Amino acid sequence: MDLADLQRTIAATYGAQDRARGVDGTFAWFVEEVGELSRAIRREGHDERVEEFSDVLAWLVTLADLTGVDLAEAAKRYEHGCPKCAASPCRCAHADPTRP
Amino acid sequence: MDLADLQRTIAATYGAQDRARGVDGTFAWFVEEVGELSRAIRREGHDERVEEFSDVLAWLVTLADLTGVDLAEAAKRYEHGCPKCAASPCRCAHADPTRP
């Protein structure tokens, strides 16, 4: 699944209604889906989790599109490992053992 | 940016510390990043938004990996448009005009 293709498809599918609803309303809906993901993880099964993960991703993609962010370009920060310590596995916890 | 590649890289980078922290702690950190994304959208500029979108995506991917979900597979629900009405552009609002 190519992330740029997904953003194009989601923009074509929801872009008009997202622009009509605006950024704040779209963010609110994204957060509603985050809540549904929490419930699926804590209390439901694999199929519900798959559905809620896909919904949260779709709302994140649509929110990126609405705010002028190319999510595939943004994701390149993580393409080679941790963007903070530049290592994979991440070594940030070695530098800061209080890191949760 | 291939989503399956991203999940593999993020699992290799953060998987060990995610498993040590557990699902609840990882979800809490994901939500912290959602809050930072909100601030970036409302009060900051393009570069901060790019960074926060990539962080939220990375935490979503790591949470999917930790709970046994293949996010690229999950994303296929949206591959051809809206999974509810099967149309692109989405026609759900025509079926339910009260949809926000």
PDB file of N, CA and C in Angstrom, chain A:
ATOM      1  N   MET A   1       0.853  -1.209   0.000  1.00  0.00           N
ATOM      2  CA  MET A   1       0.000   0.000   0.000  1.00  0.00           C
ATOM      3  C   MET A   1       0.879   1.244   0.000  1.00  0.00           C
ATOM      4  N   ASP A   2       0.799   2.002  -1.085  1.00  0.00           N
ATOM      5  CA  ASP A   2       1.593   3.227  -1.188  1.00  0.00           C
ATOM      6  C   ASP A   2       0.845   4.387  -0.513  1.00  0.00           C
ATOM      7  N   LEU A   3       1.553   5.072   0.364  1.00  0.00           N
ATOM      8  CA  LEU A   3       0.920   6.115   1.174  1.00  0.00           C
ATOM      9  C   LEU A   3       0.481   7.314   0.315  1.00  0.00           C
ATOM     10  N   ALA A   4       1.243   7.629  -0.715  1.00  0.00           N
ATOM     11  CA  ALA A   4       0.858   8.744  -1.606  1.00  0.00           C
ATOM     12  C   ALA A   4      -0.402   8.387  -2.391  1.00  0.00           C
ATOM     13  N   ASP A   5      -0.492   7.139  -2.855  1.00  0.00           N
ATOM     14  CA  ASP A   5      -1.710   6.681  -3.553  1.00  0.00           C
ATOM     15  C   ASP A   5      -2.910   6.767  -2.609  1.00  0.00           C
ATOM     16  N   LEU A   6      -2.696   6.338  -1.355  1.00  0.00           N
ATOM     17  CA  LEU A   6      -3.793   6.367  -0.377  1.00  0.00           C
ATOM     18  C   LEU A   6      -4.264   7.804  -0.161  1.00  0.00           C
ATOM     19  N   GLN A   7      -3.315   8.749  -0.050  1.00  0.00           N
ATOM     20  CA  GLN A   7      -3.711  10.151   0.158  1.00  0.00           C
ATOM     21  C   GLN A   7      -4.501  10.679  -1.044  1.00  0.00           C
ATOM     22  N   ARG A   8      -4.071  10.317  -2.258  1.00  0.00           N
ATOM     23  CA  ARG A   8      -4.809  10.755  -3.466  1.00  0.00           C
ATOM     24  C   ARG A   8      -6.232  10.183  -3.467  1.00  0.00           C
ATOM     25  N   THR A   9      -6.359   8.900  -3.143  1.00  0.00           N
ATOM     26  CA  THR A   9      -7.686   8.261  -3.150  1.00  0.00           C
ATOM     27  C   THR A   9      -8.584   8.876  -2.082  1.00  0.00           C
ATOM     28  N   ILE A  10      -8.018   9.093  -0.899  1.00  0.00           N
ATOM     29  CA  ILE A  10      -8.831   9.649   0.189  1.00  0.00           C
ATOM     30  C   ILE A  10      -9.217  11.098  -0.099  1.00  0.00           C
ATOM     31  N   ALA A  11      -8.313  11.858  -0.726  1.00  0.00           N
ATOM     32  CA  ALA A  11      -8.653  13.240  -1.111  1.00  0.00           C
ATOM     33  C   ALA A  11      -9.780  13.240  -2.143  1.00  0.00           C
ATOM     34  N   ALA A  12      -9.721  12.325  -3.094  1.00  0.00           N
ATOM     35  CA  ALA A  12     -10.775  12.248  -4.115  1.00  0.00           C
ATOM     36  C   ALA A  12     -12.097  11.802  -3.498  1.00  0.00           C
ATOM     37  N   THR A  13     -12.017  10.954  -2.467  1.00  0.00           N
ATOM     38  CA  THR A  13     -13.219  10.374  -1.861  1.00  0.00           C
ATOM     39  C   THR A  13     -13.883  11.340  -0.878  1.00  0.00           C
ATOM     40  N   TYR A  14     -13.068  12.020  -0.067  1.00  0.00           N
ATOM     41  CA  TYR A  14     -13.614  12.833   1.029  1.00  0.00           C
ATOM     42  C   TYR A  14     -13.248  14.313   0.958  1.00  0.00           C
ATOM     43  N   GLY A  15     -12.383  14.714   0.019  1.00  0.00           N
ATOM     44  CA  GLY A  15     -11.850  16.082   0.005  1.00  0.00           C
ATOM     45  C   GLY A  15     -12.925  17.157   0.033  1.00  0.00           C
ATOM     46  N   ALA A  16     -13.951  17.006  -0.794  1.00  0.00           N
ATOM     47  CA  ALA A  16     -14.985  18.053  -0.884  1.00  0.00           C
ATOM     48  C   ALA A  16     -15.716  18.206   0.445  1.00  0.00           C
ATOM     49  N   GLN A  17     -16.122  17.104   1.050  1.00  0.00           N
ATOM     50  CA  GLN A  17     -16.851  17.216   2.331  1.00  0.00           C
ATOM     51  C   GLN A  17     -15.934  17.632   3.476  1.00  0.00           C
ATOM     52  N   ASP A  18     -14.633  17.261   3.400  1.00  0.00           N
ATOM     53  CA  ASP A  18     -13.679  17.712   4.422  1.00  0.00           C
ATOM     54  C   ASP A  18     -13.528  19.231   4.365  1.00  0.00           C
ATOM     55  N   ARG A  19     -13.385  19.767   3.146  1.00  0.00           N
ATOM     56  CA  ARG A  19     -13.211  21.217   3.010  1.00  0.00           C
ATOM     57  C   ARG A  19     -14.462  21.946   3.488  1.00  0.00           C
ATOM     58  N   ALA A  20     -15.634  21.374   3.209  1.00  0.00           N
ATOM     59  CA  ALA A  20     -16.882  21.994   3.663  1.00  0.00           C
ATOM     60  C   ALA A  20     -16.986  21.962   5.190  1.00  0.00           C
ATOM     61  N   ARG A  21     -16.515  20.871   5.813  1.00  0.00           N
ATOM     62  CA  ARG A  21     -16.604  20.721   7.274  1.00  0.00           C
ATOM     63  C   ARG A  21     -15.555  21.576   7.974  1.00  0.00           C
ATOM     64  N   GLY A  22     -14.390  21.699   7.352  1.00  0.00           N
ATOM     65  CA  GLY A  22     -13.307  22.492   7.926  1.00  0.00           C
ATOM     66  C   GLY A  22     -12.361  21.670   8.786  1.00  0.00           C
ATOM     67  N   VAL A  23     -11.239  22.298   9.151  1.00  0.00           N
ATOM     68  CA  VAL A  23     -10.174  21.592   9.868  1.00  0.00           C
ATOM     69  C   VAL A  23     -10.628  21.188  11.269  1.00  0.00           C
ATOM     70  N   ASP A  24     -11.263  22.102  12.007  1.00  0.00           N
ATOM     71  CA  ASP A  24     -11.626  21.787  13.401  1.00  0.00           C
ATOM     72  C   ASP A  24     -12.611  20.621  13.478  1.00  0.00           C
ATOM     73  N   GLY A  25     -13.632  20.641  12.644  1.00  0.00           N
ATOM     74  CA  GLY A  25     -14.609  19.556  12.643  1.00  0.00           C
ATOM     75  C   GLY A  25     -13.985  18.236  12.217  1.00  0.00           C
ATOM     76  N   THR A  26     -13.080  18.311  11.277  1.00  0.00           N
ATOM     77  CA  THR A  26     -12.402  17.101  10.809  1.00  0.00           C
ATOM     78  C   THR A  26     -11.481  16.555  11.890  1.00  0.00           C
ATOM     79  N   PHE A  27     -10.816  17.467  12.626  1.00  0.00           N
ATOM     80  CA  PHE A  27      -9.978  17.012  13.741  1.00  0.00           C
ATOM     81  C   PHE A  27     -10.835  16.335  14.815  1.00  0.00           C
ATOM     82  N   ALA A  28     -11.996  16.902  15.073  1.00  0.00           N
ATOM     83  CA  ALA A  28     -12.892  16.304  16.074  1.00  0.00           C
ATOM     84  C   ALA A  28     -13.297  14.887  15.672  1.00  0.00           C
ATOM     85  N   TRP A  29     -13.558  14.704  14.393  1.00  0.00           N
ATOM     86  CA  TRP A  29     -13.942  13.368  13.926  1.00  0.00           C
ATOM     87  C   TRP A  29     -12.760  12.394  14.003  1.00  0.00           C
ATOM     88  N   PHE A  30     -11.576  12.900  13.669  1.00  0.00           N
ATOM     89  CA  PHE A  30     -10.355  12.089  13.812  1.00  0.00           C
ATOM     90  C   PHE A  30     -10.218  11.602  15.264  1.00  0.00           C
ATOM     91  N   VAL A  31     -10.440  12.509  16.219  1.00  0.00           N
ATOM     92  CA  VAL A  31     -10.296  12.142  17.634  1.00  0.00           C
ATOM     93  C   VAL A  31     -11.371  11.133  18.048  1.00  0.00           C
ATOM     94  N   GLU A  32     -12.577  11.264  17.507  1.00  0.00           N
ATOM     95  CA  GLU A  32     -13.617  10.263  17.772  1.00  0.00           C
ATOM     96  C   GLU A  32     -13.126   8.871  17.353  1.00  0.00           C
ATOM     97  N   GLU A  33     -12.481   8.808  16.199  1.00  0.00           N
ATOM     98  CA  GLU A  33     -11.965   7.513  15.727  1.00  0.00           C
ATOM     99  C   GLU A  33     -10.841   7.000  16.619  1.00  0.00           C
ATOM    100  N   VAL A  34     -10.024   7.914  17.162  1.00  0.00           N
ATOM    101  CA  VAL A  34      -8.977   7.513  18.114  1.00  0.00           C
ATOM    102  C   VAL A  34      -9.620   6.858  19.337  1.00  0.00           C
ATOM    103  N   GLY A  35     -10.742   7.404  19.785  1.00  0.00           N
ATOM    104  CA  GLY A  35     -11.476   6.806  20.898  1.00  0.00           C
ATOM    105  C   GLY A  35     -11.999   5.425  20.549  1.00  0.00           C
ATOM    106  N   GLU A  36     -12.493   5.262  19.340  1.00  0.00           N
ATOM    107  CA  GLU A  36     -12.990   3.943  18.915  1.00  0.00           C
ATOM    108  C   GLU A  36     -11.842   2.934  18.820  1.00  0.00           C
ATOM    109  N   LEU A  37     -10.668   3.424  18.411  1.00  0.00           N
ATOM    110  CA  LEU A  37      -9.495   2.544  18.370  1.00  0.00           C
ATOM    111  C   LEU A  37      -9.128   2.081  19.777  1.00  0.00           C
ATOM    112  N   SER A  38      -9.190   2.993  20.731  1.00  0.00           N
ATOM    113  CA  SER A  38      -8.899   2.626  22.122  1.00  0.00           C
ATOM    114  C   SER A  38      -9.825   1.521  22.596  1.00  0.00           C
ATOM    115  N   ARG A  39     -11.116   1.679  22.324  1.00  0.00           N
ATOM    116  CA  ARG A  39     -12.086   0.655  22.727  1.00  0.00           C
ATOM    117  C   ARG A  39     -11.790  -0.676  22.042  1.00  0.00           C
ATOM    118  N   ALA A  40     -11.478  -0.637  20.755  1.00  0.00           N
ATOM    119  CA  ALA A  40     -11.196  -1.880  20.017  1.00  0.00           C
ATOM    120  C   ALA A  40      -9.986  -2.593  20.600  1.00  0.00           C
ATOM    121  N   ILE A  41      -8.946  -1.830  20.953  1.00  0.00           N
ATOM    122  CA  ILE A  41      -7.734  -2.439  21.514  1.00  0.00           C
ATOM    123  C   ILE A  41      -8.025  -3.045  22.880  1.00  0.00           C
ATOM    124  N   ARG A  42      -8.799  -2.313  23.700  1.00  0.00           N
ATOM    125  CA  ARG A  42      -8.997  -2.754  25.084  1.00  0.00           C
ATOM    126  C   ARG A  42     -10.063  -3.831  25.218  1.00  0.00           C
ATOM    127  N   ARG A  43     -11.095  -3.769  24.344  1.00  0.00           N
ATOM    128  CA  ARG A  43     -12.251  -4.615  24.627  1.00  0.00           C
ATOM    129  C   ARG A  43     -12.761  -5.445  23.458  1.00  0.00           C
ATOM    130  N   GLU A  44     -12.171  -5.270  22.277  1.00  0.00           N
ATOM    131  CA  GLU A  44     -12.723  -5.999  21.131  1.00  0.00           C
ATOM    132  C   GLU A  44     -11.659  -6.911  20.508  1.00  0.00           C
ATOM    133  N   GLY A  45     -11.994  -7.493  19.373  1.00  0.00           N
ATOM    134  CA  GLY A  45     -11.122  -8.492  18.762  1.00  0.00           C
ATOM    135  C   GLY A  45     -10.341  -7.961  17.570  1.00  0.00           C
ATOM    136  N   HIS A  46      -9.640  -8.870  16.928  1.00  0.00           N
ATOM    137  CA  HIS A  46      -8.729  -8.497  15.845  1.00  0.00           C
ATOM    138  C   HIS A  46      -9.442  -7.768  14.698  1.00  0.00           C
ATOM    139  N   ASP A  47     -10.602  -8.273  14.279  1.00  0.00           N
ATOM    140  CA  ASP A  47     -11.287  -7.667  13.129  1.00  0.00           C
ATOM    141  C   ASP A  47     -11.684  -6.220  13.415  1.00  0.00           C
ATOM    142  N   GLU A  48     -12.176  -5.967  14.627  1.00  0.00           N
ATOM    143  CA  GLU A  48     -12.557  -4.603  15.005  1.00  0.00           C
ATOM    144  C   GLU A  48     -11.317  -3.700  15.062  1.00  0.00           C
ATOM    145  N   ARG A  49     -10.208  -4.252  15.534  1.00  0.00           N
ATOM    146  CA  ARG A  49      -8.965  -3.463  15.590  1.00  0.00           C
ATOM    147  C   ARG A  49      -8.504  -3.076  14.195  1.00  0.00           C
ATOM    148  N   VAL A  50      -8.540  -4.034  13.282  1.00  0.00           N
ATOM    149  CA  VAL A  50      -8.142  -3.741  11.893  1.00  0.00           C
ATOM    150  C   VAL A  50      -8.993  -2.597  11.348  1.00  0.00           C
ATOM    151  N   GLU A  51     -10.304  -2.666  11.586  1.00  0.00           N
ATOM    152  CA  GLU A  51     -11.213  -1.632  11.081  1.00  0.00           C
ATOM    153  C   GLU A  51     -10.890  -0.276  11.700  1.00  0.00           C
ATOM    154  N   GLU A  52     -10.693  -0.253  13.011  1.00  0.00           N
ATOM    155  CA  GLU A  52     -10.441   1.038  13.678  1.00  0.00           C
ATOM    156  C   GLU A  52      -9.065   1.609  13.333  1.00  0.00           C
ATOM    157  N   PHE A  53      -8.058   0.750  13.191  1.00  0.00           N
ATOM    158  CA  PHE A  53      -6.750   1.259  12.741  1.00  0.00           C
ATOM    159  C   PHE A  53      -6.885   1.888  11.352  1.00  0.00           C
ATOM    160  N   SER A  54      -7.634   1.240  10.466  1.00  0.00           N
ATOM    161  CA  SER A  54      -7.782   1.794   9.114  1.00  0.00           C
ATOM    162  C   SER A  54      -8.552   3.106   9.155  1.00  0.00           C
ATOM    163  N   ASP A  55      -9.544   3.214  10.037  1.00  0.00           N
ATOM    164  CA  ASP A  55     -10.303   4.464  10.152  1.00  0.00           C
ATOM    165  C   ASP A  55      -9.431   5.604  10.681  1.00  0.00           C
ATOM    166  N   VAL A  56      -8.651   5.326  11.723  1.00  0.00           N
ATOM    167  CA  VAL A  56      -7.771   6.382  12.261  1.00  0.00           C
ATOM    168  C   VAL A  56      -6.771   6.822  11.195  1.00  0.00           C
ATOM    169  N   LEU A  57      -6.198   5.857  10.480  1.00  0.00           N
ATOM    170  CA  LEU A  57      -5.253   6.208   9.410  1.00  0.00           C
ATOM    171  C   LEU A  57      -5.935   7.064   8.344  1.00  0.00           C
ATOM    172  N   ALA A  58      -7.150   6.666   7.934  1.00  0.00           N
ATOM    173  CA  ALA A  58      -7.866   7.415   6.897  1.00  0.00           C
ATOM    174  C   ALA A  58      -8.143   8.845   7.341  1.00  0.00           C
ATOM    175  N   TRP A  59      -8.534   9.019   8.611  1.00  0.00           N
ATOM    176  CA  TRP A  59      -8.804  10.380   9.105  1.00  0.00           C
ATOM    177  C   TRP A  59      -7.524  11.183   9.264  1.00  0.00           C
ATOM    178  N   LEU A  60      -6.422  10.508   9.599  1.00  0.00           N
ATOM    179  CA  LEU A  60      -5.136  11.210   9.673  1.00  0.00           C
ATOM    180  C   LEU A  60      -4.716  11.674   8.276  1.00  0.00           C
ATOM    181  N   VAL A  61      -4.904  10.805   7.298  1.00  0.00           N
ATOM    182  CA  VAL A  61      -4.551  11.144   5.914  1.00  0.00           C
ATOM    183  C   VAL A  61      -5.414  12.305   5.419  1.00  0.00           C
ATOM    184  N   THR A  62      -6.699  12.269   5.702  1.00  0.00           N
ATOM    185  CA  THR A  62      -7.611  13.302   5.210  1.00  0.00           C
ATOM    186  C   THR A  62      -7.306  14.642   5.905  1.00  0.00           C
ATOM    187  N   LEU A  63      -6.905  14.576   7.168  1.00  0.00           N
ATOM    188  CA  LEU A  63      -6.532  15.785   7.908  1.00  0.00           C
ATOM    189  C   LEU A  63      -5.220  16.363   7.362  1.00  0.00           C
ATOM    190  N   ALA A  64      -4.289  15.495   7.016  1.00  0.00           N
ATOM    191  CA  ALA A  64      -3.032  15.961   6.397  1.00  0.00           C
ATOM    192  C   ALA A  64      -3.353  16.664   5.080  1.00  0.00           C
ATOM    193  N   ASP A  65      -4.182  16.029   4.274  1.00  0.00           N
ATOM    194  CA  ASP A  65      -4.511  16.621   2.983  1.00  0.00           C
ATOM    195  C   ASP A  65      -5.166  17.991   3.149  1.00  0.00           C
ATOM    196  N   LEU A  66      -6.057  18.076   4.123  1.00  0.00           N
ATOM    197  CA  LEU A  66      -6.800  19.316   4.371  1.00  0.00           C
ATOM    198  C   LEU A  66      -5.888  20.442   4.862  1.00  0.00           C
ATOM    199  N   THR A  67      -4.774  20.088   5.499  1.00  0.00           N
ATOM    200  CA  THR A  67      -3.857  21.107   6.031  1.00  0.00           C
ATOM    201  C   THR A  67      -2.592  21.245   5.177  1.00  0.00           C
ATOM    202  N   GLY A  68      -2.642  20.683   3.962  1.00  0.00           N
ATOM    203  CA  GLY A  68      -1.549  20.900   3.015  1.00  0.00           C
ATOM    204  C   GLY A  68      -0.290  20.105   3.293  1.00  0.00           C
ATOM    205  N   VAL A  69      -0.448  18.956   3.970  1.00  0.00           N
ATOM    206  CA  VAL A  69       0.710  18.117   4.288  1.00  0.00           C
ATOM    207  C   VAL A  69       0.676  16.835   3.448  1.00  0.00           C
ATOM    208  N   ASP A  70       1.811  16.521   2.821  1.00  0.00           N
ATOM    209  CA  ASP A  70       1.984  15.272   2.078  1.00  0.00           C
ATOM    210  C   ASP A  70       2.481  14.232   3.078  1.00  0.00           C
ATOM    211  N   LEU A  71       1.588  13.317   3.471  1.00  0.00           N
ATOM    212  CA  LEU A  71       1.929  12.395   4.562  1.00  0.00           C
ATOM    213  C   LEU A  71       3.054  11.435   4.166  1.00  0.00           C
ATOM    214  N   ALA A  72       3.113  11.055   2.898  1.00  0.00           N
ATOM    215  CA  ALA A  72       4.203  10.173   2.441  1.00  0.00           C
ATOM    216  C   ALA A  72       5.548  10.882   2.567  1.00  0.00           C
ATOM    217  N   GLU A  73       5.588  12.157   2.195  1.00  0.00           N
ATOM    218  CA  GLU A  73       6.820  12.948   2.360  1.00  0.00           C
ATOM    219  C   GLU A  73       7.172  13.063   3.833  1.00  0.00           C
ATOM    220  N   ALA A  74       6.155  13.350   4.663  1.00  0.00           N
ATOM    221  CA  ALA A  74       6.380  13.495   6.107  1.00  0.00           C
ATOM    222  C   ALA A  74       6.946  12.202   6.697  1.00  0.00           C
ATOM    223  N   ALA A  75       6.417  11.050   6.230  1.00  0.00           N
ATOM    224  CA  ALA A  75       6.809   9.749   6.789  1.00  0.00           C
ATOM    225  C   ALA A  75       8.274   9.427   6.514  1.00  0.00           C
ATOM    226  N   LYS A  76       8.871  10.110   5.544  1.00  0.00           N
ATOM    227  CA  LYS A  76      10.290   9.848   5.231  1.00  0.00           C
ATOM    228  C   LYS A  76      11.209  10.147   6.414  1.00  0.00           C
ATOM    229  N   ARG A  77      10.737  10.954   7.373  1.00  0.00           N
ATOM    230  CA  ARG A  77      11.531  11.188   8.589  1.00  0.00           C
ATOM    231  C   ARG A  77      11.880   9.861   9.274  1.00  0.00           C
ATOM    232  N   TYR A  78      10.986   8.871   9.139  1.00  0.00           N
ATOM    233  CA  TYR A  78      11.181   7.590   9.821  1.00  0.00           C
ATOM    234  C   TYR A  78      11.708   6.491   8.890  1.00  0.00           C
ATOM    235  N   GLU A  79      12.054   6.858   7.668  1.00  0.00           N
ATOM    236  CA  GLU A  79      12.385   5.867   6.642  1.00  0.00           C
ATOM    237  C   GLU A  79      13.613   5.028   7.007  1.00  0.00           C
ATOM    238  N   HIS A  80      14.567   5.636   7.724  1.00  0.00           N
ATOM    239  CA  HIS A  80      15.808   4.917   8.031  1.00  0.00           C
ATOM    240  C   HIS A  80      15.976   4.692   9.528  1.00  0.00           C
ATOM    241  N   GLY A  81      14.894   4.780  10.287  1.00  0.00           N
ATOM    242  CA  GLY A  81      14.981   4.568  11.731  1.00  0.00           C
ATOM    243  C   GLY A  81      14.568   5.800  12.498  1.00  0.00           C
ATOM    244  N   CYS A  82      15.067   5.910  13.720  1.00  0.00           N
ATOM    245  CA  CYS A  82      14.643   7.004  14.604  1.00  0.00           C
ATOM    246  C   CYS A  82      15.169   8.355  14.116  1.00  0.00           C
ATOM    247  N   PRO A  83      14.276   9.341  13.897  1.00  0.00           N
ATOM    248  CA  PRO A  83      14.748  10.643  13.416  1.00  0.00           C
ATOM    249  C   PRO A  83      15.524  11.429  14.483  1.00  0.00           C
ATOM    250  N   LYS A  84      15.413  11.025  15.753  1.00  0.00           N
ATOM    251  CA  LYS A  84      16.142  11.756  16.795  1.00  0.00           C
ATOM    252  C   LYS A  84      17.581  11.254  16.958  1.00  0.00           C
ATOM    253  N   CYS A  85      17.764   9.932  17.080  1.00  0.00           N
ATOM    254  CA  CYS A  85      19.119   9.393  17.298  1.00  0.00           C
ATOM    255  C   CYS A  85      19.706   8.807  16.014  1.00  0.00           C
ATOM    256  N   ALA A  86      18.901   8.752  14.949  1.00  0.00           N
ATOM    257  CA  ALA A  86      19.348   8.241  13.639  1.00  0.00           C
ATOM    258  C   ALA A  86      19.789   6.781  13.688  1.00  0.00           C
ATOM    259  N   ALA A  87      19.300   6.033  14.691  1.00  0.00           N
ATOM    260  CA  ALA A  87      19.668   4.617  14.803  1.00  0.00           C
ATOM    261  C   ALA A  87      18.441   3.719  14.677  1.00  0.00           C
ATOM    262  N   SER A  88      18.664   2.467  14.295  1.00  0.00           N
ATOM    263  CA  SER A  88      17.617   1.448  14.267  1.00  0.00           C
ATOM    264  C   SER A  88      18.252   0.113  14.638  1.00  0.00           C
ATOM    265  N   PRO A  89      17.951  -0.446  15.809  1.00  0.00           N
ATOM    266  CA  PRO A  89      17.001   0.027  16.827  1.00  0.00           C
ATOM    267  C   PRO A  89      17.378   1.401  17.410  1.00  0.00           C
ATOM    268  N   CYS A  90      16.318   2.114  17.830  1.00  0.00           N
ATOM    269  CA  CYS A  90      16.461   3.428  18.455  1.00  0.00           C
ATOM    270  C   CYS A  90      17.325   3.338  19.715  1.00  0.00           C
ATOM    271  N   ARG A  91      18.220   4.330  19.878  1.00  0.00           N
ATOM    272  CA  ARG A  91      19.092   4.339  21.062  1.00  0.00           C
ATOM    273  C   ARG A  91      18.787   5.516  21.992  1.00  0.00           C
ATOM    274  N   CYS A  92      17.645   6.193  21.766  1.00  0.00           N
ATOM    275  CA  CYS A  92      17.295   7.367  22.591  1.00  0.00           C
ATOM    276  C   CYS A  92      17.249   7.018  24.083  1.00  0.00           C
ATOM    277  N   ALA A  93      16.767   5.809  24.419  1.00  0.00           N
ATOM    278  CA  ALA A  93      16.645   5.428  25.825  1.00  0.00           C
ATOM    279  C   ALA A  93      18.007   5.310  26.496  1.00  0.00           C
ATOM    280  N   HIS A  94      19.059   5.026  25.702  1.00  0.00           N
ATOM    281  CA  HIS A  94      20.407   4.973  26.271  1.00  0.00           C
ATOM    282  C   HIS A  94      20.889   6.373  26.643  1.00  0.00           C
ATOM    283  N   ALA A  95      20.495   7.355  25.819  1.00  0.00           N
ATOM    284  CA  ALA A  95      20.893   8.738  26.093  1.00  0.00           C
ATOM    285  C   ALA A  95      20.076   9.320  27.242  1.00  0.00           C
ATOM    286  N   ASP A  96      18.820   8.865  27.372  1.00  0.00           N
ATOM    287  CA  ASP A  96      17.923   9.406  28.406  1.00  0.00           C
ATOM    288  C   ASP A  96      17.159   8.243  29.046  1.00  0.00           C
ATOM    289  N   PRO A  97      17.718   7.647  30.114  1.00  0.00           N
ATOM    290  CA  PRO A  97      17.086   6.465  30.712  1.00  0.00           C
ATOM    291  C   PRO A  97      15.733   6.774  31.360  1.00  0.00           C
ATOM    292  N   THR A  98      15.380   8.051  31.523  1.00  0.00           N
ATOM    293  CA  THR A  98      14.076   8.377  32.108  1.00  0.00           C
ATOM    294  C   THR A  98      12.983   8.360  31.044  1.00  0.00           C
ATOM    295  N   ARG A  99      13.376   8.171  29.773  1.00  0.00           N
ATOM    296  CA  ARG A  99      12.401   8.153  28.685  1.00  0.00           C
ATOM    297  C   ARG A  99      11.396   7.015  28.924  1.00  0.00           C
ATOM    298  N   PRO A 100      10.090   7.315  28.903  1.00  0.00           N
ATOM    299  CA  PRO A 100       9.111   6.282  29.242  1.00  0.00           C
ATOM    300  C   PRO A 100       9.018   5.170  28.185  1.00  0.00           C
TER     301      PRO A 100
END
